[in-house]
XYZ file of C-alpha atoms in Angstrom:
438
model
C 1.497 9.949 8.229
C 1.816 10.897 4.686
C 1.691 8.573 1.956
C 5.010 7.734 -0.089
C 5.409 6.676 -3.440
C 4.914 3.191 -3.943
C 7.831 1.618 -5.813
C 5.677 -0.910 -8.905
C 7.611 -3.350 -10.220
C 5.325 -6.346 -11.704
C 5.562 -7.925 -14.938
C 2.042 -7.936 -16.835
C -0.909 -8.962 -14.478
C -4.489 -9.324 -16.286
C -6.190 -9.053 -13.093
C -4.937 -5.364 -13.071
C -5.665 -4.580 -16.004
C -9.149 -5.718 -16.226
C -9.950 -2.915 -13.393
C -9.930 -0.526 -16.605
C -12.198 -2.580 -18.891
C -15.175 -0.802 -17.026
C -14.038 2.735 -18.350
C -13.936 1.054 -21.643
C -17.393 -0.721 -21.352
C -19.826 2.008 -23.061
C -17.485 2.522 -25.840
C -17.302 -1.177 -26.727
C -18.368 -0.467 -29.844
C -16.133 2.350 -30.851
C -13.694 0.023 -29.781
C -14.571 -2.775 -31.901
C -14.636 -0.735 -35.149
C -11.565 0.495 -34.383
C -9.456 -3.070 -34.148
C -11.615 -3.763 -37.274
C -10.405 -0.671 -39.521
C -6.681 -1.520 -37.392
C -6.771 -5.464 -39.039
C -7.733 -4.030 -42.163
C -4.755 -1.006 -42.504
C -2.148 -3.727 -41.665
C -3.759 -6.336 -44.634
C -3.601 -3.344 -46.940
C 0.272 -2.657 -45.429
C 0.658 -6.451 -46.470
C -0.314 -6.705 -50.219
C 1.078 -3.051 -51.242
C 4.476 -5.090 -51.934
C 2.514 -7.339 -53.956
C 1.390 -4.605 -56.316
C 4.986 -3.411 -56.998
C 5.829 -7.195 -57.664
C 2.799 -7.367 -60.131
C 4.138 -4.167 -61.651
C 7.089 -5.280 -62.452
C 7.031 -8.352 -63.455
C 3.898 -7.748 -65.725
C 4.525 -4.293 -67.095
C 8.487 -3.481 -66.740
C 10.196 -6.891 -67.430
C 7.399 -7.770 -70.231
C 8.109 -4.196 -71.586
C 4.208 -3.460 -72.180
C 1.199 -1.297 -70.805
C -2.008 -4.130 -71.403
C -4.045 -4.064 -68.281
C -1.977 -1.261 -66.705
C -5.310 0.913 -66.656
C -6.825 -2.105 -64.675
C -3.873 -2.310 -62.424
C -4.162 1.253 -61.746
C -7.626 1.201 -60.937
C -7.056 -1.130 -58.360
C -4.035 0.397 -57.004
C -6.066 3.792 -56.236
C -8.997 1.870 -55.074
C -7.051 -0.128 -52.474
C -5.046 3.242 -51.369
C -8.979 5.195 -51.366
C -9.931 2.188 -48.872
C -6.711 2.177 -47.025
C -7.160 6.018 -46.157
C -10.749 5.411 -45.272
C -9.558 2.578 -42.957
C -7.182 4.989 -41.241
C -9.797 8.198 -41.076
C -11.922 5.759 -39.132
C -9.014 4.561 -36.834
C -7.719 7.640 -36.013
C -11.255 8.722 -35.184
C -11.868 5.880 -32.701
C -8.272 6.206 -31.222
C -9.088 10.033 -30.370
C -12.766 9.004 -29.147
C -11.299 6.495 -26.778
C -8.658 8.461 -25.755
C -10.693 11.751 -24.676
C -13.891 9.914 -23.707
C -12.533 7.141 -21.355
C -9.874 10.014 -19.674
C -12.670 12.132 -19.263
C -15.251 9.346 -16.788
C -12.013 8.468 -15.506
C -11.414 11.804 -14.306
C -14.843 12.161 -12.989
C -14.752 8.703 -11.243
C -11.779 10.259 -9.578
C -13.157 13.869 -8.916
C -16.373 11.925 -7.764
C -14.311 9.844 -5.450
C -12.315 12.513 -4.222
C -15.301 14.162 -2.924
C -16.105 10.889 -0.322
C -12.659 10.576 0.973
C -12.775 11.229 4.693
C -10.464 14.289 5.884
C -7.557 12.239 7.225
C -6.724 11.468 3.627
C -6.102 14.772 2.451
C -4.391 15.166 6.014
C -2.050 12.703 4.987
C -1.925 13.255 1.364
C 0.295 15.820 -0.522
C -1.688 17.695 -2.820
C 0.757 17.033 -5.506
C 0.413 13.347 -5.273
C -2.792 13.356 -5.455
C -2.771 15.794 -9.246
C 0.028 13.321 -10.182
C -2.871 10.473 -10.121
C -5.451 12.212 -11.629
C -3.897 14.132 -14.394
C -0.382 12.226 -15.245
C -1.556 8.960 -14.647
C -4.935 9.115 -16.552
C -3.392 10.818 -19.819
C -0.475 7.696 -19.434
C -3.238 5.253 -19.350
C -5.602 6.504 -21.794
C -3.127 7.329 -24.472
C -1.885 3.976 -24.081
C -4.651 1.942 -24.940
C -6.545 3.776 -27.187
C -2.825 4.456 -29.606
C -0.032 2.063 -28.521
C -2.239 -1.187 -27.247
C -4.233 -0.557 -30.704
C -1.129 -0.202 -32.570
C 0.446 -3.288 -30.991
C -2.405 -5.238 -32.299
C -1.430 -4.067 -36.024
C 2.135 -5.099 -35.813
C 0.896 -8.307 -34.684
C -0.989 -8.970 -37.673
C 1.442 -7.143 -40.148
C 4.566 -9.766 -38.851
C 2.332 -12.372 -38.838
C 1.066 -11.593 -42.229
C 4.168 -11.212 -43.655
C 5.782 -14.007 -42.632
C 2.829 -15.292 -44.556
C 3.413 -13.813 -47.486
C 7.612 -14.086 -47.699
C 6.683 -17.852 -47.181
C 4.157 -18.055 -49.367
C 6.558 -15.750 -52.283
C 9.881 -17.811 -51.650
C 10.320 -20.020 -48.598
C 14.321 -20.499 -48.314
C 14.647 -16.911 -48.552
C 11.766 -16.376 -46.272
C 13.893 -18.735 -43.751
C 16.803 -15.963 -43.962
C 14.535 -13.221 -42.588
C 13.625 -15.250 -39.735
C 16.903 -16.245 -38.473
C 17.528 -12.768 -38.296
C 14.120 -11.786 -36.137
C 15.367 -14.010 -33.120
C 18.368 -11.874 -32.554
C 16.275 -8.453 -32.841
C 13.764 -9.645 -30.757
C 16.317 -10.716 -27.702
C 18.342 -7.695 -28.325
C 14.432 -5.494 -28.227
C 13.522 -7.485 -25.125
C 16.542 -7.184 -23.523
C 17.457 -3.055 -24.108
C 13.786 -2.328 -23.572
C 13.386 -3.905 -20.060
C 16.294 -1.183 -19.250
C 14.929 1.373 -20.771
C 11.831 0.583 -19.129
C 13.533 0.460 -15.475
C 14.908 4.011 -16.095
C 11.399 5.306 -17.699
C 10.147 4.111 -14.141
C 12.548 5.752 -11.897
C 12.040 9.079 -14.309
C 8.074 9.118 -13.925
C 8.701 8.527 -10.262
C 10.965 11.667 -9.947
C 8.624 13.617 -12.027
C 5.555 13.062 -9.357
C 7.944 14.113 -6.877
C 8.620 17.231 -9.084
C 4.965 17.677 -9.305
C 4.480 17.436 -5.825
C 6.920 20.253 -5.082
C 5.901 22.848 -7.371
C 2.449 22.284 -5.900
C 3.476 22.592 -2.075
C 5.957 25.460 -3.403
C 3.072 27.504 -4.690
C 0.825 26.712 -1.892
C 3.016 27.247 0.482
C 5.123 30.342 -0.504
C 3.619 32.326 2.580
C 5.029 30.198 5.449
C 7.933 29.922 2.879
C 8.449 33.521 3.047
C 7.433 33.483 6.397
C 10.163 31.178 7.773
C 12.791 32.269 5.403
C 13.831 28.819 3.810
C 13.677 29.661 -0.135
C 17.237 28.570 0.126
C 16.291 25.178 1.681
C 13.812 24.667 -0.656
C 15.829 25.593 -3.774
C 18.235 23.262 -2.200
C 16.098 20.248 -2.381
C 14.173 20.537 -5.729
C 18.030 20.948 -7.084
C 18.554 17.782 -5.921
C 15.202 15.741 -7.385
C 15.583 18.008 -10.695
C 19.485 16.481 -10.711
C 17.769 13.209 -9.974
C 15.914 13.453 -13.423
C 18.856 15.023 -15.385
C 20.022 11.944 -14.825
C 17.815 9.228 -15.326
C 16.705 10.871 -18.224
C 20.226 11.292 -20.075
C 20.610 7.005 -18.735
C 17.299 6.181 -20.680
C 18.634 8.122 -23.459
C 21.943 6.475 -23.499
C 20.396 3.363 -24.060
C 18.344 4.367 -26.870
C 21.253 5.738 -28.657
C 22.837 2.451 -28.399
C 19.763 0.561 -29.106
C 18.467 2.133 -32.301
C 21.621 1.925 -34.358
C 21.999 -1.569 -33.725
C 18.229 -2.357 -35.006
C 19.081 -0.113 -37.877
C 22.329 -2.192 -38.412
C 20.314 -5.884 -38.106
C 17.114 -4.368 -40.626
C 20.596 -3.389 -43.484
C 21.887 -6.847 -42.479
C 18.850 -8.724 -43.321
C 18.353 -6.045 -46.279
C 22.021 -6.745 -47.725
C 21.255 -11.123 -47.669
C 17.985 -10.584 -49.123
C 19.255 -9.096 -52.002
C 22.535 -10.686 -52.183
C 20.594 -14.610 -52.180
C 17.905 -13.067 -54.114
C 19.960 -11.392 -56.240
C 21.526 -15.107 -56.777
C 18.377 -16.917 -57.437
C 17.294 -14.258 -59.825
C 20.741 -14.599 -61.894
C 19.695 -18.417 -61.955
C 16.073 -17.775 -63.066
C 14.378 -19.769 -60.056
C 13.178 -16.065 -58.897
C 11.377 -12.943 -60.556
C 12.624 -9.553 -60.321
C 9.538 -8.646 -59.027
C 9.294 -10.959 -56.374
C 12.612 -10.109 -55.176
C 11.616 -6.613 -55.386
C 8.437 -7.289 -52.957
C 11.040 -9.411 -50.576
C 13.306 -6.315 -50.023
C 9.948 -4.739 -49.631
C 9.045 -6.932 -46.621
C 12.726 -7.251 -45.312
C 13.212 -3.529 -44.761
C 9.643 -2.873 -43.552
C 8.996 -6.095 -41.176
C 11.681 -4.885 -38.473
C 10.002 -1.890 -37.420
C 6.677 -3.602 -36.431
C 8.885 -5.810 -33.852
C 10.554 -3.225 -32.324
C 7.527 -1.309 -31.842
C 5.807 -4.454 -30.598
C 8.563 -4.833 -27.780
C 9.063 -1.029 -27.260
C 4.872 -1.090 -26.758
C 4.939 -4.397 -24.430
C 7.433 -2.752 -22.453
C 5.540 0.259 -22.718
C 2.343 -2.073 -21.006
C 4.374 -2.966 -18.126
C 5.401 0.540 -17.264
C 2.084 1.792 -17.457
C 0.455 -0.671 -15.540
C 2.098 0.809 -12.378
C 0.068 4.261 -13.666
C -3.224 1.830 -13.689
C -2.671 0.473 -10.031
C -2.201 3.962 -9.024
C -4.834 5.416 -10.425
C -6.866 2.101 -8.938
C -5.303 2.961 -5.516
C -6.562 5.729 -5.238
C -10.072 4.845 -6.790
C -10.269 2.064 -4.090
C -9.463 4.272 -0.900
C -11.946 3.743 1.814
C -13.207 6.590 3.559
C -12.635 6.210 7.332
C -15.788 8.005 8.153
C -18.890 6.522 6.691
C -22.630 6.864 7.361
C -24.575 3.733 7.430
C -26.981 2.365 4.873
C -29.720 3.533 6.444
C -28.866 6.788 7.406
C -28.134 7.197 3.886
C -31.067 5.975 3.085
C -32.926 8.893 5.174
C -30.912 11.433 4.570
C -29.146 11.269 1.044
C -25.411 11.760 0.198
C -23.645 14.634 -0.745
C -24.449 13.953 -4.439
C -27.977 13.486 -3.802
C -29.603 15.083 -0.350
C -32.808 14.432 0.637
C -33.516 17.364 2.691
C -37.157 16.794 3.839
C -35.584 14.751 6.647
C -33.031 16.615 7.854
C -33.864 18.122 11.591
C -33.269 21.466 12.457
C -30.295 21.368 14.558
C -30.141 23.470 17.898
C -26.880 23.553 18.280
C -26.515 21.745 21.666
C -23.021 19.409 22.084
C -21.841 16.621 24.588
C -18.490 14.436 24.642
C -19.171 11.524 26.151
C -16.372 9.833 27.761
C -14.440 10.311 24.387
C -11.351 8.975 23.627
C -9.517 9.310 20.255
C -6.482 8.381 18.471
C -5.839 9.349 15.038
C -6.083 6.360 12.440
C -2.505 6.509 12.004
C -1.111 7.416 15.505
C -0.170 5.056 18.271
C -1.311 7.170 21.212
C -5.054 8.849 22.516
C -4.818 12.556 22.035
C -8.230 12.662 23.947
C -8.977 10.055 26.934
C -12.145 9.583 28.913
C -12.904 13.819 27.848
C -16.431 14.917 28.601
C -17.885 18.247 27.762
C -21.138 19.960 27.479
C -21.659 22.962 25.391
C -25.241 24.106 25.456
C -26.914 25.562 22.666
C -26.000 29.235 21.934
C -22.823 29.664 24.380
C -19.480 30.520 23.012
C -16.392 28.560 24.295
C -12.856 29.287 23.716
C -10.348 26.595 23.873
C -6.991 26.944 25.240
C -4.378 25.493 25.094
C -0.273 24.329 24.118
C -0.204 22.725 21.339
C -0.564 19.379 20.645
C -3.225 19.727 23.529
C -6.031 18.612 21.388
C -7.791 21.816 20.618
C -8.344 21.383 16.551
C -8.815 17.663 17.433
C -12.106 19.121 19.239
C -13.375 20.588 16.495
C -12.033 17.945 13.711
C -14.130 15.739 15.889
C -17.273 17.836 16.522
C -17.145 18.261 12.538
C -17.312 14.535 12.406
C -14.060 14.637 10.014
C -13.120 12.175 12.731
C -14.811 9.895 14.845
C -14.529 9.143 18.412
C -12.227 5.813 18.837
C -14.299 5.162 21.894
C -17.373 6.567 23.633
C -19.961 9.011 21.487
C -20.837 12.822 20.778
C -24.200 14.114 20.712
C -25.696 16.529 18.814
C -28.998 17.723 20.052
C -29.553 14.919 22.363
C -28.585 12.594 19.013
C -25.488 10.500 18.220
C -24.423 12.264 15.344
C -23.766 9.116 13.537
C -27.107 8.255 13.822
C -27.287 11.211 11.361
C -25.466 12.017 7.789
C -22.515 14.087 7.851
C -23.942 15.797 4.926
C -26.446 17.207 7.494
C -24.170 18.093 10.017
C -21.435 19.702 7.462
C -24.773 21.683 6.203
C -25.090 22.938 9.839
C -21.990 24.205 10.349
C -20.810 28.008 9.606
């Protein structure tokens, strides 16, 4: 059996994503500091308008320079703090990033290490590198830069909204009869984008996967004389990808412009009812200058809140692969108290371990690989005293690397026992028989 790629199709689930939160755990602090610094950056993004308003309609429009030095003061001191803000963001953002990919990676290296043999038996190689490498970078990257940079457009749309209301409400009203219709047209051209995305990751394991069993294999490739085969079928998953990709990217083209057209559209009514109300003397130049300010800036924030959203979604299929994986059982396990007695691989305690002699018994053995429907071995007894050689023989399929796979204790007997030294050798760790073994 070899495992296929699971197709991951859910809609955000908290439960999933919570599996991470214990990767993040020792750098709760880092993380902390960094929404801090993030809430901070998007205030400063808020009042900057406010300053150009104050600027005009104190300085230009009243045609003199009192309190400019005062006004420039402040203006440097709040862009000072505002770089400070991001040095500190963009510090935590790379700490999280590198940090929490790097235990993951171990968890996973660490993990690898206690997966019984049938799993790599039924494994590609490639899949596995997909999960670990891929997977991780998609998962880290996303929360420590896109999850954190979600939370700033939340509080720079919020904010000003805030602010356009707090400035001019009936022209604030204009904006936001606009952001419905960007936010359905986001939601809607980012779910397909997102389905595509999906289907092009998915092709690019695959891709993975083959250049892995293409290197690894070139000798019985050679051997067997099917480059042309081969060629044959990557052709066809690279094709596969030419093509998703170019659909993804057909959608964005279409997508953009009209988010480009909706930000001039709200642009072009700001100024034209502002422009109005100005004329009439019910608004300041300045504030009208801080509204197009707002208008033309508040767009981007949504779109990058949907694109990121959609962006969650997607890479919560990396999480529950990555958590697959993580949560694999071994089939062959030693018990707790053999354990106890005799350590793990990660930490042996070798003043307990016997000296083996070498001498092996099947008895009454019968076996049937975890994913198989039929006993390779039934009822199969055998003695091999210590020190003899034996040679088995036989067609294949016969059993013969089932003998050893099972002396190895890479398997286990489905029913009856093996003896090692007069021992069942699961009353012993298979760190001390592997040690044993030349």
């Amino acid at each position: 059996m070899r495992i296929e790629e699971k197709e991951y199709t859910k809609s955000i689930d908290i439960s999933i994503w919570k599996k991470v939160f214990p990767f993040l755990a020792p750098r709760k602090n880092v993380l902390i500091m960094v929404i801090v610094m993030n809430i901070l950056c998007s205030v400063v993004d808020i009042i900057m308008p406010l300053f150009q308003r104050q600027a005009i309609d104190s300085f230009i429009e009243k045609n003199t320079l009192a309190g400019l030095g005062g006004f420039i003061a402040l203006y440097i001191a709040v862009i000072v703090f505002q770089m400070w803000s991001v040095i500190c963001f963009t510090r935590g953002c790379m700490t999280l990033d590198v940090e929490t990919g790097r235990d993951m990676k171990r968890a996973l290296f660490v993990h690898l290490q206690k997966l019984s043999f049938s799993y790599y038996n039924a494994t590609p190689v490639g899949y596995i590198l997909s999960r670990v490498m891929n997977d991780v970078a998609r998962i880290t990257e996303l929360i420590a830069w896109d999850v954190i940079d979600m939370l700033w457009a939340i509080f720079y749309v919020v904010g000003v909204f805030v602010a356009m209301l707090f400035l001019n409400w009936k022209l604030a009203l204009v904006i936001m009869l606009i952001v419905p219709a960007i936010a359905v047209l986001t939601w809607y051209f980012q779910n397909k984008i997102l389905t595509w995305n999906r289907q092009v990751r998915k092709i690019n394991s695959k891709i993975t996967s083959g250049y892995n069993e293409g290197i690894m294999g070139a000798k019985t490739v050679k051997s067997l004389v099917v480059e042309e085969k081969n060629f044959r079928e990557f052709a066809s998953v690279t094709e596969e990808m030419r093509s998703a990709s170019i659909k993804a990217a057909r959608l964005n083209a279409i997508y953009i412009p009209l988010v480009v057209f909706f930000g001039a559209l709200a642009t072009a009514l700001v100024l034209e009812r502002g422009g109005i109300m100005v004329l009439n003397g019910s608004m300041d130049i300045g504030t009208l200058a801080a509204f197009t300010a707002y208008a033309v800036g508040i767009f981007e924030p949504i779109q990058r809140l949907a694109g990121i959203l959609s962006q969650c979604i997607s890479a919560q299929a990396n999480i529950e692969r990555v958590m697959d994986l993580l949560e694999q059982k071994p089939n062959v396990v030693d018990r707790t108290d053999v354990l106890r007695k005799y350590g793990d691989a990660f930490s042996p305690n070798k003043c307990n371990w016997e000296k083996i002699q070498g001498d092996i018994v099947f008895e009454d053995v019968s076996f049937m690989y975890p994913d198989g429907k039929e006993y390779v071995l039934e009822h199969f007894n055998l003695h091999v005293p210590a020190g003899m050689n034996v040679a088995i023989v036989g067609e294949t399929g016969a059993g013969k690397s089932t003998l050893v796979n099972l002396v190895g204790r890479f398997f286990e007997p489905t029913k009856g026992r093996i003896l090692i030294d007069g021992v069942d050798y699961r009353e012993r760790s298979q760190l001390w028989l592997h040690s044993q073994i030349g």
